[in-house]
PDB file of C-alpha atoms in Angstrom:
ATOM      1  CA  UNK A   1     121.192 117.354 119.875  1.00 50.00           C
ATOM      2  CA  UNK A   2     124.336 115.538 119.047  1.00 55.00           C
ATOM      3  CA  UNK A   3     126.582 117.228 116.004  1.00 49.00           C
ATOM      4  CA  UNK A   4     126.168 113.565 114.255  1.00 57.00           C
ATOM      5  CA  UNK A   5     122.136 113.497 114.550  1.00 56.00           C
ATOM      6  CA  UNK A   6     122.174 117.121 113.278  1.00 51.00           C
ATOM      7  CA  UNK A   7     124.364 116.100 110.118  1.00 58.00           C
ATOM      8  CA  UNK A   8     121.744 113.390 110.191  1.00 77.00           C
ATOM      9  CA  UNK A   9     118.672 115.497 110.251  1.00 82.00           C
ATOM     10  CA  UNK A  10     120.149 117.875 107.313  1.00 81.00           C
ATOM     11  CA  UNK A  11     121.043 114.944 105.371  1.00 82.00           C
ATOM     12  CA  UNK A  12     117.569 113.287 106.322  1.00 86.00           C
ATOM     13  CA  UNK A  13     115.907 117.112 104.730  1.00 87.00           C
ATOM     14  CA  UNK A  14     117.828 117.288 102.218  1.00 88.00           C
ATOM     15  CA  UNK A  15     116.739 113.687 100.973  1.00 91.00           C
ATOM     16  CA  UNK A  16     113.296 114.128 101.694  1.00 93.00           C
ATOM     17  CA  UNK A  17     113.055 117.784  99.648  1.00 92.00           C
ATOM     18  CA  UNK A  18     115.129 116.031  96.893  1.00 93.00           C
ATOM     19  CA  UNK A  19     112.676 112.847  96.734  1.00 95.00           C
ATOM     20  CA  UNK A  20     109.682 115.545  96.354  1.00 95.00           C
ATOM     21  CA  UNK A  21     111.550 117.383  93.280  1.00 94.00           C
ATOM     22  CA  UNK A  22     111.763 114.064  91.826  1.00 95.00           C
ATOM     23  CA  UNK A  23     108.413 113.220  92.305  1.00 96.00           C
ATOM     24  CA  UNK A  24     107.248 116.768  90.740  1.00 95.00           C
ATOM     25  CA  UNK A  25     109.475 116.642  88.156  1.00 94.00           C
ATOM     26  CA  UNK A  26     109.300 112.778  86.888  1.00 94.00           C
ATOM     27  CA  UNK A  27     105.980 112.821  86.160  1.00 93.00           C
ATOM     28  CA  UNK A  28     106.487 115.660  83.588  1.00 91.00           C
ATOM     29  CA  UNK A  29     106.721 114.008  80.008  1.00 88.00           C
ATOM     30  CA  UNK A  30     106.265 114.000  76.563  1.00 88.00           C
ATOM     31  CA  UNK A  31     105.274 110.551  75.010  1.00 83.00           C
ATOM     32  CA  UNK A  32     107.522 109.331  72.016  1.00 82.00           C
ATOM     33  CA  UNK A  33     106.811 106.027  71.799  1.00 74.00           C
ATOM     34  CA  UNK A  34     106.945 103.340  74.837  1.00 74.00           C
ATOM     35  CA  UNK A  35     109.363 105.511  76.491  1.00 79.00           C
ATOM     36  CA  UNK A  36     108.802 109.014  76.930  1.00 82.00           C
ATOM     37  CA  UNK A  37     110.687 112.485  78.102  1.00 89.00           C
ATOM     38  CA  UNK A  38     110.395 113.382  81.566  1.00 91.00           C
ATOM     39  CA  UNK A  39     112.477 115.169  84.293  1.00 92.00           C
ATOM     40  CA  UNK A  40     113.468 112.159  85.778  1.00 93.00           C
ATOM     41  CA  UNK A  41     117.181 112.201  84.790  1.00 94.00           C
ATOM     42  CA  UNK A  42     117.374 115.548  85.384  1.00 95.00           C
ATOM     43  CA  UNK A  43     115.996 114.800  88.725  1.00 95.00           C
ATOM     44  CA  UNK A  44     118.100 112.425  88.957  1.00 96.00           C
ATOM     45  CA  UNK A  45     121.149 114.487  88.256  1.00 96.00           C
ATOM     46  CA  UNK A  46     121.004 117.792  90.436  1.00 94.00           C
ATOM     47  CA  UNK A  47     120.341 114.690  93.224  1.00 95.00           C
ATOM     48  CA  UNK A  48     123.946 113.503  92.481  1.00 95.00           C
ATOM     49  CA  UNK A  49     125.093 116.810  92.660  1.00 91.00           C
ATOM     50  CA  UNK A  50     123.437 117.418  96.018  1.00 91.00           C
ATOM     51  CA  UNK A  51     123.495 114.302  98.089  1.00 92.00           C
ATOM     52  CA  UNK A  52     126.379 112.112  96.298  1.00 91.00           C
ATOM     53  CA  UNK A  53     126.060 108.677  95.438  1.00 93.00           C
ATOM     54  CA  UNK A  54     125.008 107.017  98.482  1.00 93.00           C
ATOM     55  CA  UNK A  55     122.697 109.419 100.057  1.00 93.00           C
ATOM     56  CA  UNK A  56     121.155 109.688  96.252  1.00 95.00           C
ATOM     57  CA  UNK A  57     120.625 106.261  96.210  1.00 96.00           C
ATOM     58  CA  UNK A  58     118.541 106.443  99.148  1.00 94.00           C
ATOM     59  CA  UNK A  59     116.409 109.350  98.036  1.00 96.00           C
ATOM     60  CA  UNK A  60     116.138 107.713  94.607  1.00 97.00           C
ATOM     61  CA  UNK A  61     114.245 104.923  96.523  1.00 96.00           C
ATOM     62  CA  UNK A  62     111.913 106.641  98.415  1.00 96.00           C
ATOM     63  CA  UNK A  63     111.021 108.016  95.082  1.00 97.00           C
ATOM     64  CA  UNK A  64     110.745 104.658  93.360  1.00 97.00           C
ATOM     65  CA  UNK A  65     108.798 103.069  97.235  1.00 97.00           C
ATOM     66  CA  UNK A  66     106.150 106.220  96.549  1.00 97.00           C
ATOM     67  CA  UNK A  67     105.507 105.461  93.056  1.00 96.00           C
ATOM     68  CA  UNK A  68     105.433 101.716  93.922  1.00 96.00           C
ATOM     69  CA  UNK A  69     102.944 102.116  96.713  1.00 96.00           C
ATOM     70  CA  UNK A  70     100.532 103.751  93.323  1.00 94.00           C
ATOM     71  CA  UNK A  71     101.561 107.606  94.115  1.00 95.00           C
ATOM     72  CA  UNK A  72     101.154 109.199  90.260  1.00 96.00           C
ATOM     73  CA  UNK A  73     104.766 109.867  90.564  1.00 96.00           C
ATOM     74  CA  UNK A  74     106.149 108.362  87.349  1.00 94.00           C
ATOM     75  CA  UNK A  75     105.775 109.519  83.651  1.00 89.00           C
ATOM     76  CA  UNK A  76     102.909 110.382  82.335  1.00 89.00           C
ATOM     77  CA  UNK A  77     101.412 110.642  86.077  1.00 92.00           C
ATOM     78  CA  UNK A  78     101.544 106.452  86.950  1.00 93.00           C
ATOM     79  CA  UNK A  79     102.192 105.019  90.030  1.00 94.00           C
ATOM     80  CA  UNK A  80     102.065 101.103  90.713  1.00 94.00           C
ATOM     81  CA  UNK A  81     104.266  97.867  91.249  1.00 94.00           C
ATOM     82  CA  UNK A  82     103.042  96.943  87.486  1.00 94.00           C
ATOM     83  CA  UNK A  83     105.238 100.064  86.017  1.00 92.00           C
ATOM     84  CA  UNK A  84     108.240  98.863  88.201  1.00 91.00           C
ATOM     85  CA  UNK A  85     107.717  95.275  86.729  1.00 92.00           C
ATOM     86  CA  UNK A  86     106.969  96.563  82.838  1.00 92.00           C
ATOM     87  CA  UNK A  87     108.867  96.739  80.126  1.00 92.00           C
ATOM     88  CA  UNK A  88     109.827 100.303  80.928  1.00 90.00           C
ATOM     89  CA  UNK A  89     110.258  99.558  84.617  1.00 93.00           C
ATOM     90  CA  UNK A  90     114.191  99.052  83.919  1.00 94.00           C
ATOM     91  CA  UNK A  91     114.559 102.473  83.289  1.00 94.00           C
ATOM     92  CA  UNK A  92     113.055 103.486  86.986  1.00 95.00           C
ATOM     93  CA  UNK A  93     114.818 100.875  88.654  1.00 96.00           C
ATOM     94  CA  UNK A  94     118.010 101.607  86.504  1.00 96.00           C
ATOM     95  CA  UNK A  95     117.546 105.416  88.136  1.00 97.00           C
ATOM     96  CA  UNK A  96     119.397 103.247  91.426  1.00 97.00           C
ATOM     97  CA  UNK A  97     123.143 102.579  89.516  1.00 97.00           C
ATOM     98  CA  UNK A  98     122.446 105.713  87.753  1.00 97.00           C
ATOM     99  CA  UNK A  99     122.720 108.035  90.958  1.00 97.00           C
ATOM    100  CA  UNK A 100     125.506 105.778  92.767  1.00 97.00           C
ATOM    101  CA  UNK A 101     127.790 106.134  89.776  1.00 97.00           C
ATOM    102  CA  UNK A 102     126.898 109.709  88.879  1.00 97.00           C
ATOM    103  CA  UNK A 103     126.853 110.778  92.648  1.00 95.00           C
ATOM    104  CA  UNK A 104     130.653 109.038  93.104  1.00 95.00           C
ATOM    105  CA  UNK A 105     131.944 110.869  90.637  1.00 95.00           C
ATOM    106  CA  UNK A 106     130.098 114.231  91.004  1.00 92.00           C
ATOM    107  CA  UNK A 107     131.225 113.876  94.950  1.00 89.00           C
ATOM    108  CA  UNK A 108     135.646 112.845  94.109  1.00 91.00           C
ATOM    109  CA  UNK A 109     135.626 115.610  91.665  1.00 88.00           C
ATOM    110  CA  UNK A 110     134.194 117.969  93.461  1.00 78.00           C
ATOM    111  CA  UNK A 111     136.598 117.110  96.388  1.00 77.00           C
ATOM    112  CA  UNK A 112     139.622 115.832  94.144  1.00 78.00           C
ATOM    113  CA  UNK A 113     139.691 119.488  92.049  1.00 71.00           C
ATOM    114  CA  UNK A 114     138.056 121.864  94.914  1.00 65.00           C
ATOM    115  CA  UNK A 115     141.289 123.618  95.477  1.00 61.00           C
ATOM    116  CA  UNK A 116     143.103 123.636  92.465  1.00 62.00           C
ATOM    117  CA  UNK A 117     141.270 127.692  90.615  1.00 64.00           C
ATOM    118  CA  UNK A 118     139.668 127.771  87.695  1.00 67.00           C
ATOM    119  CA  UNK A 119     141.920 125.157  85.960  1.00 71.00           C
ATOM    120  CA  UNK A 120     140.795 122.786  88.622  1.00 72.00           C
ATOM    121  CA  UNK A 121     137.106 124.095  88.155  1.00 78.00           C
ATOM    122  CA  UNK A 122     137.291 123.449  84.838  1.00 83.00           C
ATOM    123  CA  UNK A 123     138.753 119.711  85.208  1.00 87.00           C
ATOM    124  CA  UNK A 124     135.408 119.118  87.545  1.00 86.00           C
ATOM    125  CA  UNK A 125     133.120 119.915  85.100  1.00 88.00           C
ATOM    126  CA  UNK A 126     134.747 118.012  82.690  1.00 91.00           C
ATOM    127  CA  UNK A 127     135.213 115.015  84.954  1.00 93.00           C
ATOM    128  CA  UNK A 128     131.590 115.333  86.119  1.00 93.00           C
ATOM    129  CA  UNK A 129     129.570 115.684  82.531  1.00 94.00           C
ATOM    130  CA  UNK A 130     131.716 111.943  81.774  1.00 96.00           C
ATOM    131  CA  UNK A 131     130.270 111.031  84.846  1.00 96.00           C
ATOM    132  CA  UNK A 132     127.281 111.594  84.513  1.00 96.00           C
ATOM    133  CA  UNK A 133     127.275 110.445  80.792  1.00 97.00           C
ATOM    134  CA  UNK A 134     128.101 107.228  82.100  1.00 97.00           C
ATOM    135  CA  UNK A 135     125.677 106.844  84.431  1.00 97.00           C
ATOM    136  CA  UNK A 136     123.599 107.598  81.527  1.00 97.00           C
ATOM    137  CA  UNK A 137     125.337 104.911  79.837  1.00 97.00           C
ATOM    138  CA  UNK A 138     124.210 102.241  82.917  1.00 97.00           C
ATOM    139  CA  UNK A 139     120.938 103.752  83.003  1.00 97.00           C
ATOM    140  CA  UNK A 140     120.369 103.060  79.183  1.00 96.00           C
ATOM    141  CA  UNK A 141     121.735  99.677  79.113  1.00 96.00           C
ATOM    142  CA  UNK A 142     120.004  98.128  82.146  1.00 95.00           C
ATOM    143  CA  UNK A 143     116.813  99.477  80.916  1.00 95.00           C
ATOM    144  CA  UNK A 144     117.195  98.585  77.797  1.00 96.00           C
ATOM    145  CA  UNK A 145     118.095  94.722  78.574  1.00 96.00           C
ATOM    146  CA  UNK A 146     114.976  95.149  80.906  1.00 95.00           C
ATOM    147  CA  UNK A 147     112.631  96.327  77.922  1.00 95.00           C
ATOM    148  CA  UNK A 148     114.238  93.613  75.168  1.00 95.00           C
ATOM    149  CA  UNK A 149     113.034  90.620  77.827  1.00 94.00           C
ATOM    150  CA  UNK A 150     109.873  92.269  79.048  1.00 92.00           C
ATOM    151  CA  UNK A 151     108.667  93.237  75.433  1.00 91.00           C
ATOM    152  CA  UNK A 152     109.713  90.639  73.339  1.00 92.00           C
ATOM    153  CA  UNK A 153     111.790  92.651  70.946  1.00 94.00           C
ATOM    154  CA  UNK A 154     115.575  92.736  69.765  1.00 94.00           C
ATOM    155  CA  UNK A 155     118.274  94.841  70.628  1.00 94.00           C
ATOM    156  CA  UNK A 156     117.674  97.243  67.532  1.00 95.00           C
ATOM    157  CA  UNK A 157     114.488  98.110  67.780  1.00 93.00           C
ATOM    158  CA  UNK A 158     114.842  98.512  71.580  1.00 93.00           C
ATOM    159  CA  UNK A 159     117.418 101.163  71.018  1.00 93.00           C
ATOM    160  CA  UNK A 160     115.572 102.781  68.228  1.00 92.00           C
ATOM    161  CA  UNK A 161     112.666 103.207  70.537  1.00 90.00           C
ATOM    162  CA  UNK A 162     114.542 104.037  74.032  1.00 89.00           C
ATOM    163  CA  UNK A 163     117.345 104.884  73.405  1.00 93.00           C
ATOM    164  CA  UNK A 164     118.718 107.169  70.627  1.00 94.00           C
ATOM    165  CA  UNK A 165     115.650 109.415  70.639  1.00 93.00           C
ATOM    166  CA  UNK A 166     116.375 110.588  74.392  1.00 93.00           C
ATOM    167  CA  UNK A 167     120.408 110.983  73.779  1.00 95.00           C
ATOM    168  CA  UNK A 168     119.653 114.797  73.105  1.00 95.00           C
ATOM    169  CA  UNK A 169     116.936 115.613  75.473  1.00 94.00           C
ATOM    170  CA  UNK A 170     119.723 113.579  78.340  1.00 95.00           C
ATOM    171  CA  UNK A 171     122.727 115.794  76.838  1.00 96.00           C
ATOM    172  CA  UNK A 172     120.998 119.182  77.328  1.00 95.00           C
ATOM    173  CA  UNK A 173     119.618 117.791  81.114  1.00 95.00           C
ATOM    174  CA  UNK A 174     123.171 116.635  81.762  1.00 95.00           C
ATOM    175  CA  UNK A 175     123.962 120.603  80.475  1.00 95.00           C
ATOM    176  CA  UNK A 176     121.337 122.291  82.774  1.00 95.00           C
ATOM    177  CA  UNK A 177     122.500 119.589  85.663  1.00 93.00           C
ATOM    178  CA  UNK A 178     125.853 121.215  85.542  1.00 91.00           C
ATOM    179  CA  UNK A 179     124.442 124.966  85.204  1.00 92.00           C
ATOM    180  CA  UNK A 180     122.336 124.950  88.057  1.00 92.00           C
ATOM    181  CA  UNK A 181     123.390 121.986  90.113  1.00 87.00           C
ATOM    182  CA  UNK A 182     127.414 123.270  90.815  1.00 83.00           C
ATOM    183  CA  UNK A 183     126.562 126.902  92.109  1.00 87.00           C
ATOM    184  CA  UNK A 184     123.421 125.724  94.163  1.00 87.00           C
ATOM    185  CA  UNK A 185     125.814 122.756  95.777  1.00 84.00           C
ATOM    186  CA  UNK A 186     128.179 125.045  96.467  1.00 83.00           C
ATOM    187  CA  UNK A 187     125.575 127.878  98.203  1.00 87.00           C
ATOM    188  CA  UNK A 188     124.137 124.969 100.563  1.00 82.00           C
ATOM    189  CA  UNK A 189     127.732 123.882 102.057  1.00 80.00           C
ATOM    190  CA  UNK A 190     128.480 127.802 102.568  1.00 84.00           C
ATOM    191  CA  UNK A 191     125.215 127.591 104.283  1.00 80.00           C
ATOM    192  CA  UNK A 192     126.075 124.537 105.859  1.00 77.00           C
ATOM    193  CA  UNK A 193     123.480 122.208 105.272  1.00 74.00           C
ATOM    194  CA  UNK A 194     125.527 120.133 103.094  1.00 73.00           C
TER     195      UNK A 194
END
């Protein structure tokens, strides 16, 4: 087996594992209106940490396709094309640009500040947090625009129902991803899996 195919096999295996993690975490939800608090964004943050933007987007696409064909992997254990095409589907499709941005920033900062000691580690964490905040803002913008069009509501009502209640929860998920993602990525890199 060539080195290139070994790398691709490892990468694809981690993608498959992370797609499975998304399928397990995302359906777990707390309904609080038209959108539920789910483990989906936590899974996206962790995927961004472990796979970066490109491979993270591929993993997220696999997750979305699994839900598209009808497996109950979306919030509240739902699935099907109608979930992606419906009013809240923009938040699901918005996972793709979210993971691209968050994963790209996380990868860049991990390499940029890798050898700069404690100061570099603190800078990397700050940049990674900002990357996740920016990526979540992209998700909110994409999903909210979609929701406004599909549900026929104005921006103020959409923000009140679909964004504002989720900000504290997403900040908690970002902190959890920082806490878990950084050491997990380091361990996988040391093991030669990333």
